[in-house]
Coordinates of C-alpha atoms in Angstrom, one line a residue:
Chain T
M808 CA -129.8 -90.9 7.1
A809 CA -128.4 -90.2 3.6
V810 CA -126.3 -87.1 3.3
T811 CA -126.0 -85.0 0.1
V812 CA -123.3 -82.4 -0.3
V813 CA -123.1 -79.8 -3.0
G814 CA -119.9 -77.8 -3.5
S815 CA -116.6 -77.6 -5.2
I816 CA -114.8 -80.7 -6.6
A817 CA -111.4 -79.4 -7.4
F818 CA -107.8 -79.8 -8.3
D819 CA -105.6 -77.9 -5.8
A820 CA -102.0 -76.8 -6.1
V821 CA -100.6 -76.2 -2.6
K822 CA -97.3 -75.1 -1.2
T823 CA -96.7 -75.2 2.5
P824 CA -93.4 -75.0 4.5
F825 CA -93.5 -78.8 4.5
G826 CA -93.9 -79.6 0.8
V827 CA -95.6 -78.9 -2.5
R828 CA -98.3 -80.6 -4.5
E829 CA -98.7 -79.3 -8.0
R830 CA -102.1 -80.9 -8.6
M831 CA -104.1 -83.0 -6.2
L832 CA -107.7 -83.9 -5.6
G833 CA -109.5 -81.3 -3.5
G834 CA -112.5 -79.2 -3.1
A835 CA -114.9 -78.6 -0.3
A836 CA -117.4 -81.2 -1.4
V837 CA -114.7 -83.9 -1.7
H838 CA -113.2 -83.2 1.8
F839 CA -116.7 -83.1 3.3
A840 CA -117.7 -86.3 1.6
L841 CA -114.7 -88.3 2.6
A842 CA -115.2 -87.3 6.3
A843 CA -118.9 -87.9 6.3
S844 CA -118.5 -91.3 4.6
F845 CA -117.4 -92.7 8.0
F846 CA -120.9 -92.1 9.3
D847 CA -123.5 -92.6 6.6
E848 CA -124.3 -92.8 2.9
V849 CA -123.0 -89.7 1.1
R850 CA -123.8 -88.4 -2.3
V851 CA -121.7 -85.6 -4.0
V852 CA -123.3 -83.1 -6.3
G853 CA -121.1 -80.9 -8.5
P854 CA -119.5 -80.4 -11.9
V855 CA -116.2 -81.6 -13.2
G856 CA -114.4 -81.2 -16.5
D857 CA -112.6 -83.4 -19.0
D858 CA -109.5 -83.4 -16.8
F859 CA -111.4 -85.3 -14.0
G860 CA -111.3 -89.1 -14.4
D861 CA -111.6 -92.4 -12.7
A862 CA -108.5 -91.9 -10.6
E863 CA -110.2 -89.1 -8.8
L864 CA -113.6 -90.7 -8.6
D865 CA -112.0 -93.8 -7.2
V866 CA -110.8 -91.9 -4.1
L867 CA -114.5 -91.2 -3.3
R868 CA -115.8 -94.6 -4.4
A869 CA -113.3 -96.4 -2.2
R870 CA -114.9 -94.7 0.8
G871 CA -118.4 -95.7 -0.5
V872 CA -119.3 -92.2 -1.7
D873 CA -122.1 -92.1 -4.3
V874 CA -120.6 -90.2 -7.3
S875 CA -123.6 -90.6 -9.6
D876 CA -124.5 -86.9 -9.1
I877 CA -121.1 -85.7 -10.2
E878 CA -121.8 -84.0 -13.5
H879 CA -119.2 -84.3 -16.3
V880 CA -119.2 -81.2 -18.4
A881 CA -117.8 -82.0 -21.8
G882 CA -115.1 -79.6 -22.9
G883 CA -114.9 -78.1 -19.4
E884 CA -112.1 -77.7 -16.9
T885 CA -112.4 -78.8 -13.3
F886 CA -112.3 -76.0 -10.6
F887 CA -108.7 -75.2 -9.8
W888 CA -107.3 -73.5 -6.8
S889 CA -103.7 -72.8 -5.9
G890 CA -102.4 -71.3 -2.7
V891 CA -99.3 -70.9 -0.5
Y892 CA -99.1 -71.1 3.3
G893 CA -96.9 -69.1 5.6
W894 CA -94.3 -70.3 8.2
D895 CA -96.8 -71.3 10.9
L896 CA -99.6 -72.2 8.5
N897 CA -101.9 -69.5 10.0
S898 CA -101.7 -67.3 6.9
R899 CA -102.4 -68.3 3.4
E900 CA -102.4 -66.5 0.1
T901 CA -104.5 -67.6 -2.9
L902 CA -102.4 -67.5 -6.0
E903 CA -105.0 -68.5 -8.5
T904 CA -108.6 -69.5 -8.7
R905 CA -110.0 -70.9 -12.0
L906 CA -113.8 -71.5 -11.7
G907 CA -113.9 -73.6 -14.9
V908 CA -117.1 -75.6 -15.0
F909 CA -118.4 -73.8 -11.9
E910 CA -118.9 -70.6 -14.0
T911 CA -122.0 -72.0 -15.6
F912 CA -123.0 -74.6 -13.0
E913 CA -126.8 -75.0 -12.5
P914 CA -127.4 -77.8 -10.1
K915 CA -129.8 -80.5 -11.3
L916 CA -130.2 -82.9 -8.5
S917 CA -131.3 -86.5 -9.0
A918 CA -134.4 -87.8 -7.2
A919 CA -132.1 -89.6 -4.7
A920 CA -130.2 -86.4 -3.9
R921 CA -133.4 -84.3 -3.5
E922 CA -134.7 -86.8 -1.0
S923 CA -131.6 -86.9 1.2
E924 CA -132.6 -86.2 4.7
V925 CA -129.3 -84.4 5.5
L926 CA -127.9 -81.7 3.3
F927 CA -124.6 -79.8 3.4
L928 CA -124.2 -76.7 1.2
A929 CA -120.4 -76.3 1.0
N930 CA -118.9 -73.0 0.1
I931 CA -120.2 -71.9 -3.3
Q932 CA -122.1 -68.9 -4.6
P933 CA -125.1 -68.4 -2.3
D934 CA -127.7 -68.3 -5.1
I935 CA -126.6 -71.8 -6.1
Q936 CA -126.8 -72.9 -2.4
R937 CA -130.3 -71.6 -2.2
A938 CA -131.4 -73.3 -5.4
V939 CA -130.1 -76.6 -4.1
R940 CA -131.8 -76.1 -0.7
A941 CA -135.1 -75.4 -2.5
Q942 CA -134.7 -78.6 -4.5
C943 CA -134.0 -80.8 -1.4
T944 CA -137.5 -81.0 -0.1
G945 CA -136.6 -84.1 1.9
A946 CA -133.9 -82.5 3.9
R947 CA -134.6 -82.5 7.7
F948 CA -131.2 -81.0 8.5
A949 CA -129.4 -78.6 6.3
A950 CA -126.0 -76.9 7.1
L951 CA -124.1 -74.3 5.2
D952 CA -120.6 -73.0 4.9
S953 CA -119.5 -69.8 3.1
M954 CA -116.5 -67.4 2.9
N955 CA -115.5 -63.8 3.0
L956 CA -115.8 -63.5 -0.8
W957 CA -119.6 -64.0 -0.7
I958 CA -120.0 -61.6 2.2
D959 CA -118.2 -59.0 0.1
V960 CA -120.0 -59.5 -3.2
A961 CA -123.3 -61.2 -2.4
R962 CA -124.1 -60.6 1.2
D963 CA -127.9 -60.1 0.7
S964 CA -128.2 -63.4 -1.1
L965 CA -126.0 -65.1 1.6
V966 CA -128.2 -63.8 4.4
H967 CA -131.3 -65.0 2.6
T968 CA -129.7 -68.4 2.1
I969 CA -128.6 -68.7 5.7
A970 CA -132.2 -68.1 6.8
G971 CA -133.2 -71.3 5.1
V972 CA -130.8 -73.7 6.8
D973 CA -130.6 -75.2 10.3
C974 CA -126.9 -74.7 10.9
L975 CA -124.3 -72.2 9.8
V976 CA -120.6 -73.3 9.9
L977 CA -118.2 -70.3 9.3
N978 CA -114.8 -69.1 10.3
D979 CA -115.0 -66.9 13.3
A980 CA -113.5 -63.9 11.5
E981 CA -116.1 -64.3 8.7
L982 CA -118.9 -64.6 11.2
K983 CA -117.8 -61.3 12.6
Q984 CA -117.6 -59.8 9.1
L985 CA -121.0 -61.2 8.2
T986 CA -122.7 -59.5 11.1
G987 CA -120.5 -56.5 11.6
M988 CA -120.1 -57.5 15.2
P989 CA -116.6 -57.8 16.7
N990 CA -117.5 -60.5 19.1
T991 CA -118.1 -64.2 18.2
V992 CA -120.9 -64.8 20.8
K993 CA -122.7 -61.7 19.8
A994 CA -122.3 -62.4 16.1
A995 CA -123.7 -65.9 16.5
R996 CA -126.6 -64.6 18.5
E997 CA -127.4 -62.1 15.7
V998 CA -127.5 -65.0 13.1
L999 CA -129.7 -67.1 15.4
S1000 CA -132.2 -64.2 15.3
W1001 CA -132.5 -64.5 11.5
G1002 CA -135.4 -66.3 9.9
P1003 CA -138.0 -67.5 10.2
P1004 CA -137.1 -70.2 10.8
G1005 CA -133.4 -69.5 10.5
P1006 CA -130.5 -71.5 11.9
S1007 CA -130.7 -73.0 15.3
S1008 CA -127.0 -73.7 15.7
I1009 CA -123.9 -71.7 14.7
I1010 CA -120.4 -73.1 14.6
A1011 CA -117.6 -70.7 14.6
K1012 CA -114.5 -72.4 13.2
Q1013 CA -111.3 -71.1 14.8
G1014 CA -108.6 -72.9 12.8
E1015 CA -105.8 -74.2 15.0
Y1016 CA -107.7 -73.2 18.1
G1017 CA -110.7 -75.4 17.5
A1018 CA -114.4 -74.5 17.1
T1019 CA -117.3 -73.1 19.1
L1020 CA -120.9 -74.1 19.0
I1021 CA -123.6 -71.6 19.9
T1022 CA -127.3 -72.3 20.1
A1023 CA -130.2 -70.5 21.6
D1024 CA -129.6 -71.9 25.0
G1025 CA -126.2 -73.5 24.7
Y1026 CA -122.5 -72.8 24.3
F1027 CA -119.7 -75.3 23.8
S1028 CA -116.1 -74.7 22.9
L1029 CA -113.7 -77.4 21.8
P1030 CA -110.0 -76.9 21.2
A1031 CA -108.4 -78.5 18.2
F1032 CA -106.8 -81.9 18.6
P1033 CA -103.1 -81.4 19.6
L1034 CA -100.7 -82.2 16.8
E1035 CA -97.0 -81.7 16.5
D1036 CA -96.9 -82.0 12.8
V1037 CA -99.3 -80.2 10.6
V1038 CA -98.5 -80.4 6.9
D1039 CA -101.4 -78.9 5.0
P1040 CA -104.5 -77.2 6.5
T1041 CA -106.4 -77.2 3.1
G1042 CA -109.8 -78.7 3.6
A1043 CA -109.7 -78.9 7.4
G1044 CA -112.9 -76.9 7.8
D1045 CA -114.8 -79.0 5.3
T1046 CA -113.5 -82.2 6.9
F1047 CA -114.6 -80.9 10.2
A1048 CA -118.1 -80.2 8.7
G1049 CA -118.2 -83.7 7.2
G1050 CA -117.5 -85.3 10.6
F1051 CA -120.0 -83.0 12.4
V1052 CA -122.8 -83.4 9.9
G1053 CA -122.0 -87.0 9.3
Y1054 CA -122.3 -87.8 13.0
I1055 CA -125.7 -86.0 13.2
A1056 CA -126.9 -88.1 10.2
A1057 CA -125.7 -91.3 11.8
C1058 CA -127.7 -90.4 14.9
G1059 CA -130.9 -90.1 12.8
G1060 CA -130.8 -86.3 12.7
A1061 CA -131.3 -85.9 16.4
R1062 CA -129.5 -82.7 17.6
D1063 CA -129.9 -82.1 21.3
E1064 CA -127.0 -80.3 22.9
E1065 CA -125.1 -83.4 24.1
L1066 CA -125.3 -84.9 20.6
L1067 CA -124.1 -81.7 18.9
R1068 CA -121.2 -81.6 21.3
R1069 CA -120.2 -85.1 20.3
A1070 CA -120.6 -84.2 16.7
M1071 CA -118.2 -81.4 17.2
A1072 CA -115.7 -83.9 18.7
Y1073 CA -116.0 -86.2 15.7
G1074 CA -115.6 -83.2 13.3
T1075 CA -112.5 -82.1 15.3
A1076 CA -111.0 -85.6 15.2
L1077 CA -111.5 -85.9 11.4
A1078 CA -110.0 -82.5 10.7
S1079 CA -106.9 -83.4 12.8
F1080 CA -106.2 -86.3 10.4
N1081 CA -106.8 -84.2 7.3
V1082 CA -104.1 -81.7 8.1
E1083 CA -101.4 -84.3 8.8
E1084 CA -100.8 -84.9 5.1
F1085 CA -101.6 -83.1 1.8
G1086 CA -105.1 -82.9 0.4
T1087 CA -107.1 -86.1 0.9
E1088 CA -104.1 -88.3 1.4
R1089 CA -104.6 -89.1 5.1
V1090 CA -108.4 -89.3 5.3
A1091 CA -108.5 -91.5 2.2
R1092 CA -106.8 -94.3 4.2
L1093 CA -108.2 -93.5 7.6
T1094 CA -110.0 -96.1 9.7
G1095 CA -112.9 -95.9 12.1
G1096 CA -110.8 -97.1 14.9
E1097 CA -108.3 -94.3 14.5
I1098 CA -111.2 -91.7 14.6
A1099 CA -112.7 -93.2 17.8
E1100 CA -109.3 -93.2 19.5
R1101 CA -108.8 -89.4 18.8
V1102 CA -112.3 -88.6 20.1
R1103 CA -111.4 -90.4 23.3
E1104 CA -108.1 -88.5 23.5
L1105 CA -109.9 -85.2 22.9
E1106 CA -112.1 -86.0 25.9
R1107 CA -109.0 -86.6 28.0
V1108 CA -107.2 -83.4 27.0
T1109 CA -110.2 -81.1 27.5
H1110 CA -111.5 -82.5 30.8
F1111 CA -111.2 -80.8 34.2
S1112 CA -113.3 -80.9 37.3
D1113 CA -113.5 -78.2 39.9
A1114 CA -112.6 -78.9 43.5
P1115 CA -113.4 -76.6 46.5
V1116 CA -110.9 -73.9 47.3
T1117 CA -111.3 -71.1 49.8
L1118 CA -111.5 -67.8 47.9
R1119 CA -110.5 -64.6 49.8
G1120 CA -113.0 -61.8 49.5
Chain M
M1013 CA -98.2 -70.2 50.5
A1014 CA -97.1 -66.6 50.2
V1015 CA -96.7 -65.3 46.7
T1016 CA -94.3 -62.7 45.5
V1017 CA -94.6 -61.0 42.1
V1018 CA -92.0 -58.8 40.5
G1019 CA -92.9 -56.7 37.5
S1020 CA -94.3 -53.5 36.1
I1021 CA -96.4 -51.2 38.2
A1022 CA -97.7 -48.8 35.7
F1023 CA -100.0 -46.1 34.5
D1024 CA -101.8 -47.1 31.3
A1025 CA -103.5 -45.0 28.6
V1026 CA -105.8 -47.2 26.6
K1027 CA -108.1 -46.7 23.7
T1028 CA -110.5 -49.4 22.6
P1029 CA -113.6 -49.3 20.4
F1030 CA -115.6 -49.1 23.6
G1031 CA -113.9 -46.2 25.4
V1032 CA -110.8 -44.4 26.5
R1033 CA -108.8 -44.1 29.7
E1034 CA -106.2 -41.4 29.7
R1035 CA -104.4 -42.6 32.8
M1036 CA -105.3 -45.6 34.9
L1037 CA -103.6 -48.0 37.3
G1038 CA -102.0 -50.9 35.4
G1039 CA -98.9 -53.0 35.0
A1040 CA -98.3 -56.7 34.9
A1041 CA -97.5 -57.0 38.6
V1042 CA -100.7 -55.1 39.6
H1043 CA -103.0 -57.2 37.5
F1044 CA -101.3 -60.4 38.7
A1045 CA -101.5 -59.4 42.3
L1046 CA -105.1 -58.5 42.3
A1047 CA -106.0 -61.8 40.8
A1048 CA -103.7 -63.9 43.0
S1049 CA -105.0 -62.1 46.1
F1050 CA -108.2 -64.2 45.9
F1051 CA -106.1 -67.2 46.8
D1052 CA -103.3 -66.3 49.1
E1053 CA -101.0 -63.7 50.6
V1054 CA -99.4 -61.6 47.8
R1055 CA -96.5 -59.2 47.9
V1056 CA -95.6 -56.9 45.0
V1057 CA -92.1 -55.9 44.2
G1058 CA -91.3 -53.1 41.9
P1059 CA -90.5 -49.4 41.6
V1060 CA -92.9 -46.4 41.3
G1061 CA -92.3 -42.7 40.9
D1062 CA -93.5 -39.5 42.5
D1063 CA -96.7 -39.7 40.5
F1064 CA -97.8 -42.9 42.3
G1065 CA -99.7 -42.4 45.5
D1066 CA -102.1 -43.7 48.0
A1067 CA -105.0 -43.8 45.6
E1068 CA -103.2 -46.4 43.6
L1069 CA -101.7 -48.3 46.6
D1070 CA -105.2 -48.5 48.1
V1071 CA -106.5 -50.5 45.1
L1072 CA -103.9 -53.2 46.1
R1073 CA -104.3 -52.8 49.8
A1074 CA -108.1 -53.2 49.5
R1075 CA -107.5 -56.7 48.2
G1076 CA -105.1 -57.4 51.1
V1077 CA -102.0 -57.2 48.9
D1078 CA -98.8 -56.4 50.8
V1079 CA -97.3 -53.2 49.2
S1080 CA -94.3 -52.8 51.5
D1081 CA -91.9 -54.0 48.8
I1082 CA -93.1 -51.3 46.3
E1083 CA -90.1 -49.0 46.1
H1084 CA -90.7 -45.3 45.8
V1085 CA -88.0 -43.7 43.7
A1086 CA -87.8 -40.0 44.6
G1087 CA -87.9 -37.7 41.6
G1088 CA -88.8 -40.6 39.3
E1089 CA -91.8 -41.2 37.0
T1090 CA -93.9 -44.4 37.1
F1091 CA -93.7 -46.8 34.1
F1092 CA -96.2 -45.5 31.5
W1093 CA -97.7 -47.4 28.6
S1094 CA -100.2 -46.3 26.0
G1095 CA -101.9 -48.4 23.3
V1096 CA -104.8 -48.6 21.0
Y1097 CA -106.9 -51.7 20.2
G1098 CA -108.5 -52.5 16.8
W1099 CA -112.1 -53.2 16.0
D1100 CA -112.3 -56.8 17.3
L1101 CA -109.6 -56.2 20.0
N1102 CA -107.4 -58.8 18.5
S1103 CA -104.8 -56.3 17.2
R1104 CA -103.2 -53.7 19.4
E1105 CA -100.6 -51.0 18.7
T1106 CA -98.3 -49.6 21.3
L1107 CA -98.3 -45.8 21.0
E1108 CA -95.8 -45.0 23.8
T1109 CA -93.7 -46.7 26.4
R1110 CA -91.9 -44.7 29.0
L1111 CA -89.8 -46.9 31.3
G1112 CA -89.3 -44.2 33.9
V1113 CA -88.1 -45.7 37.2
F1114 CA -87.7 -49.1 35.5
E1115 CA -84.7 -47.8 33.6
T1116 CA -82.5 -48.1 36.6
F1117 CA -84.4 -50.7 38.6
E1118 CA -82.3 -53.1 40.7
P1119 CA -84.5 -55.3 42.7
K1120 CA -83.7 -55.3 46.4
L1121 CA -86.1 -57.8 48.0
S1122 CA -87.1 -57.8 51.6
A1123 CA -86.5 -60.9 53.7
A1124 CA -90.2 -61.7 53.5
A1125 CA -90.2 -61.5 49.7
R1126 CA -87.1 -63.6 49.5
E1127 CA -88.7 -66.3 51.6
S1128 CA -91.9 -66.5 49.6
E1129 CA -92.6 -70.0 48.6
V1130 CA -94.2 -69.0 45.3
L1131 CA -92.7 -66.5 42.9
F1132 CA -94.0 -64.9 39.7
L1133 CA -91.6 -63.1 37.4
A1134 CA -93.9 -60.9 35.4
N1135 CA -92.7 -59.5 32.0
I1136 CA -89.6 -57.4 32.6
Q1137 CA -86.0 -57.5 31.3
P1138 CA -84.8 -61.1 31.8
D1139 CA -81.6 -60.2 33.6
I1140 CA -83.8 -58.6 36.3
Q1141 CA -86.0 -61.6 36.4
R1142 CA -83.0 -63.8 36.9
A1143 CA -81.6 -61.6 39.7
V1144 CA -84.9 -61.8 41.5
R1145 CA -85.1 -65.6 41.0
A1146 CA -81.6 -65.9 42.5
Q1147 CA -82.6 -63.9 45.6
C1148 CA -85.8 -65.9 46.2
T1149 CA -84.1 -68.9 47.8
G1150 CA -87.3 -69.9 49.5
A1151 CA -89.3 -70.3 46.3
R1152 CA -90.6 -73.8 45.7
F1153 CA -92.6 -72.8 42.6
A1154 CA -91.5 -70.0 40.2
A1155 CA -93.3 -69.0 37.0
L1156 CA -92.3 -66.5 34.4
D1157 CA -93.9 -64.4 31.6
S1158 CA -92.1 -62.5 28.9
M1159 CA -92.7 -60.9 25.5
N1160 CA -91.5 -60.6 22.0
L1161 CA -89.3 -57.6 22.8
W1162 CA -87.0 -59.7 25.0
I1163 CA -86.9 -62.5 22.5
D1164 CA -85.7 -59.9 19.9
V1165 CA -83.1 -58.1 22.0
A1166 CA -82.1 -60.5 24.9
R1167 CA -82.9 -64.0 23.8
D1168 CA -79.9 -65.7 25.4
S1169 CA -80.6 -64.1 28.8
L1170 CA -84.2 -65.0 28.5
V1171 CA -83.4 -68.7 27.7
H1172 CA -81.1 -68.8 30.7
T1173 CA -83.7 -67.3 32.9
I1174 CA -86.4 -69.7 31.7
A1175 CA -84.1 -72.6 32.6
G1176 CA -84.3 -71.5 36.2
V1177 CA -88.1 -71.5 36.6
D1178 CA -90.7 -74.2 37.0
C1179 CA -93.4 -72.8 34.6
L1180 CA -93.3 -70.6 31.5
V1181 CA -96.4 -68.6 30.7
L1182 CA -96.2 -67.1 27.2
N1183 CA -98.4 -66.0 24.3
D1184 CA -98.5 -68.8 21.7
A1185 CA -97.0 -66.7 18.9
E1186 CA -94.1 -65.7 21.3
L1187 CA -93.5 -69.3 22.2
K1188 CA -93.2 -70.1 18.5
Q1189 CA -90.8 -67.2 18.1
L1190 CA -88.8 -68.1 21.1
T1191 CA -88.1 -71.6 19.8
G1192 CA -88.2 -71.0 16.1
M1193 CA -90.8 -73.7 15.9
P1194 CA -94.0 -73.1 14.0
N1195 CA -96.1 -75.4 16.1
T1196 CA -97.2 -74.8 19.7
V1197 CA -96.9 -78.4 20.9
K1198 CA -93.4 -78.7 19.4
A1199 CA -92.3 -75.3 20.7
A1200 CA -93.5 -76.3 24.2
R1201 CA -91.7 -79.6 24.1
E1202 CA -88.5 -77.8 23.1
V1203 CA -88.7 -75.5 26.2
L1204 CA -89.5 -78.5 28.4
S1205 CA -86.1 -79.9 27.3
W1206 CA -84.2 -76.9 28.6
G1207 CA -82.5 -77.0 31.9
P1208 CA -81.5 -78.6 34.1
P1209 CA -83.8 -78.5 35.8
G1210 CA -85.8 -76.2 33.5
P1211 CA -89.6 -75.7 33.4
S1212 CA -91.9 -78.7 33.9
S1213 CA -95.0 -76.9 32.6
I1214 CA -95.6 -74.5 29.7
I1215 CA -98.7 -72.5 29.3
A1216 CA -99.4 -71.1 25.8
K1217 CA -101.8 -68.2 26.1
Q1218 CA -104.1 -67.9 23.1
G1219 CA -105.9 -64.6 23.8
E1220 CA -109.6 -64.8 23.0
Y1221 CA -109.2 -68.5 22.3
G1222 CA -108.1 -69.6 25.7
A1223 CA -104.9 -71.3 26.9
T1224 CA -103.1 -74.6 26.6
L1225 CA -101.0 -76.4 29.2
I1226 CA -98.2 -78.7 28.1
T1227 CA -96.2 -80.8 30.5
A1228 CA -93.8 -83.8 30.0
D1229 CA -96.7 -86.3 30.0
G1230 CA -99.8 -84.1 29.8
Y1231 CA -101.7 -81.8 27.5
F1232 CA -104.8 -79.7 28.5
S1233 CA -106.5 -77.0 26.4
L1234 CA -109.1 -74.7 27.8
P1235 CA -111.2 -72.2 25.8
A1236 CA -111.7 -68.7 27.1
F1237 CA -114.8 -68.0 29.1
P1238 CA -117.6 -66.9 26.7
L1239 CA -118.3 -63.2 26.8
E1240 CA -120.5 -61.0 24.7
D1241 CA -118.9 -57.8 25.8
V1242 CA -115.2 -57.4 26.0
V1243 CA -114.1 -53.8 26.8
D1244 CA -110.3 -53.8 27.4
P1245 CA -108.0 -56.8 27.1
T1246 CA -105.1 -55.1 28.8
G1247 CA -103.8 -57.2 31.6
A1248 CA -105.8 -60.3 30.7
G1249 CA -102.7 -62.5 30.5
D1250 CA -101.3 -61.3 33.8
T1251 CA -104.7 -61.7 35.5
F1252 CA -104.8 -65.3 34.1
A1253 CA -101.3 -65.9 35.5
G1254 CA -102.5 -64.5 38.9
G1255 CA -105.4 -66.9 39.0
F1256 CA -103.3 -69.8 37.9
V1257 CA -100.3 -69.2 40.2
G1258 CA -102.6 -68.1 43.0
Y1259 CA -104.5 -71.4 42.9
I1260 CA -101.3 -73.4 43.0
A1261 CA -100.2 -71.4 46.1
A1262 CA -103.6 -71.9 47.8
C1263 CA -103.1 -75.7 47.2
G1264 CA -99.8 -75.6 49.0
G1265 CA -97.7 -75.7 45.8
A1266 CA -98.9 -79.1 44.7
R1267 CA -99.1 -79.4 40.9
D1268 CA -100.2 -82.7 39.7
E1269 CA -102.0 -82.7 36.3
E1270 CA -105.5 -82.4 37.7
L1271 CA -104.5 -79.5 40.0
L1272 CA -102.8 -77.6 37.1
R1273 CA -106.0 -78.0 35.0
R1274 CA -108.1 -76.5 37.8
A1275 CA -105.6 -73.7 38.2
M1276 CA -106.0 -73.0 34.4
A1277 CA -109.8 -72.8 35.0
Y1278 CA -109.4 -70.3 37.8
G1279 CA -106.9 -68.2 35.7
T1280 CA -109.4 -68.3 32.8
A1281 CA -112.3 -67.2 35.0
L1282 CA -110.3 -64.3 36.5
A1283 CA -109.1 -63.1 33.1
S1284 CA -112.7 -63.1 31.9
F1285 CA -113.6 -60.5 34.5
N1286 CA -110.6 -58.4 33.8
V1287 CA -111.5 -57.8 30.2
E1288 CA -115.1 -56.7 31.0
E1289 CA -114.0 -53.3 32.1
F1290 CA -111.0 -51.0 31.8
G1291 CA -107.8 -51.8 33.7
T1292 CA -108.3 -53.1 37.2
E1293 CA -111.9 -51.7 37.5
R1294 CA -113.7 -55.0 37.4
V1295 CA -111.3 -57.2 39.4
A1296 CA -111.0 -54.6 42.1
R1297 CA -114.6 -55.2 43.1
L1298 CA -114.8 -58.9 42.3
T1299 CA -116.0 -61.5 44.8
G1300 CA -115.0 -65.0 45.4
G1301 CA -118.5 -66.2 44.7
E1302 CA -118.4 -64.7 41.2
I1303 CA -115.1 -66.5 40.4
A1304 CA -116.4 -69.8 41.6
E1305 CA -119.6 -69.4 39.5
R1306 CA -117.6 -68.8 36.3
V1307 CA -115.3 -71.8 37.0
R1308 CA -118.5 -74.0 37.3
E1309 CA -119.8 -72.4 34.1
L1310 CA -116.5 -73.1 32.3
E1311 CA -116.8 -76.7 33.3
R1312 CA -120.3 -76.8 31.7
V1313 CA -119.3 -75.2 28.4
T1314 CA -116.3 -77.4 27.8
H1315 CA -117.7 -80.8 28.8
F1316 CA -118.6 -83.5 26.4
S1317 CA -118.7 -87.3 26.6
D1318 CA -118.4 -89.7 23.8
A1319 CA -121.1 -92.2 23.0
P1320 CA -120.7 -95.3 20.8
V1321 CA -121.4 -94.8 17.1
T1322 CA -120.8 -97.2 14.3
L1323 CA -118.0 -96.0 12.1
R1324 CA -117.9 -97.2 8.5
G1325 CA -114.5 -98.5 7.5

């Protein structure tokens, strides 16, 4: 099934304890698209400025991503983000955000994008996400990511937007903030009650600890893939989402519990590659065989089976 | 196999968003002992003051714990800790610590304690832990917990002490601090290189996210048991350790990879009960059947199996 993603296409400046990049290709839609491209046709929707050229587009094209819905805004500047990570990469500070062409972005989707059966609304202003969702009349599965900024300044719109998608993907701290509930399971159950129809699955992203999937009847928690060397976490969440949503698309949109669990594993494997190098560097040259190997390894490092033991009392 | 635990026996004052206890039975050795008592004979070593009486001892005795190595220091005051937890229970502030009888504690183990085959050195000053380890000549499996305070003020002693045990159980942030390595896997591999003989297994406790086991050839990560209502996290780590070490004792000290993984599951299940009520309240009335049910549920909520999917490129 074809996948459309709308969201930021960006240049990032990133400093981590392991290096610096002054200007590299980034953005949620880009990270998502590269990951999802391993599973199905992917189309990116979003604006770029005069500073965005063939070198950047070629990173996407090389993975077979359809870039014809990327809108060049003449005279504009591409979205720019810069940030710095702390010692153990668990804290990050945003130094600068320049919205550029996103300040006036009004999505105009092509017929092909509107007819995509799978839609991912990456983290952007929730009004824009809702406008895109409304245009995508062909979408049979829509997922959404957001961030604390929109919970702070546009919560009502965000809640309204979430009610129109099938799956919410959010950092666990943001899920708690969104619902005002201090517990991830409770917070997820709260969102599952929104609608109608509202989301039927919630993914709480937990950074280096992994991710948890909560549905009406199901619960599944998957640790992150073990890594000794993490270089740059930027885009890990979007890469996870690309693997997760991409896997669902490749399976024809089916989403029973077992399939969603596998989709989580593919998302987790993809994200683990993303953080091993800066920006899109690692995923851009990734192979399907490498992904499959990490999914198998993830199965090995999470598996246990009970054996009878006599319990006293 | 008989288990001996040495560590704090305490009164705790705890405030969480869900309630307050001005003075309740606590301490690492107590939480550990109650959990381990479901698996094997447990003996607690540690000092208490005049304020500690039969009401407290009876909580341990009711679970079959041998309290004959609990030393009553006449005129002394039992260790006291008070703390307050934040909104989502992930942050906690210590308000007061009164060492009381621990200020002058010099462990004098009984013959039975010295001959225990399994030993847990709960979080106390590392010189004391090492003195106990040296006395326990019968121990075939020794595990140790510690905390940031000892890394700050007695790191050399702690490193020396860790080199004399088989298993280190530590919060992941403390494992990183101990080794100066920002990555959990790397930090664990560093500790595995200490010795000889040094620990052969490291458990990084990750609070609400679960725990990870790292051995020379193995890696296993297990999420926490899903709970909607967490009331008081105090003692969760020690309860986990009690389940983990207790399971190993019940299995005769065997510790192949599969068995260690199961031990992690029992520790995780025990800890999930501990946090549902204040202090020792829940574990004190727990049954073996309830533990077994949660281990089975943990197996269900962590299991996935891969299925072939065609990956593009």
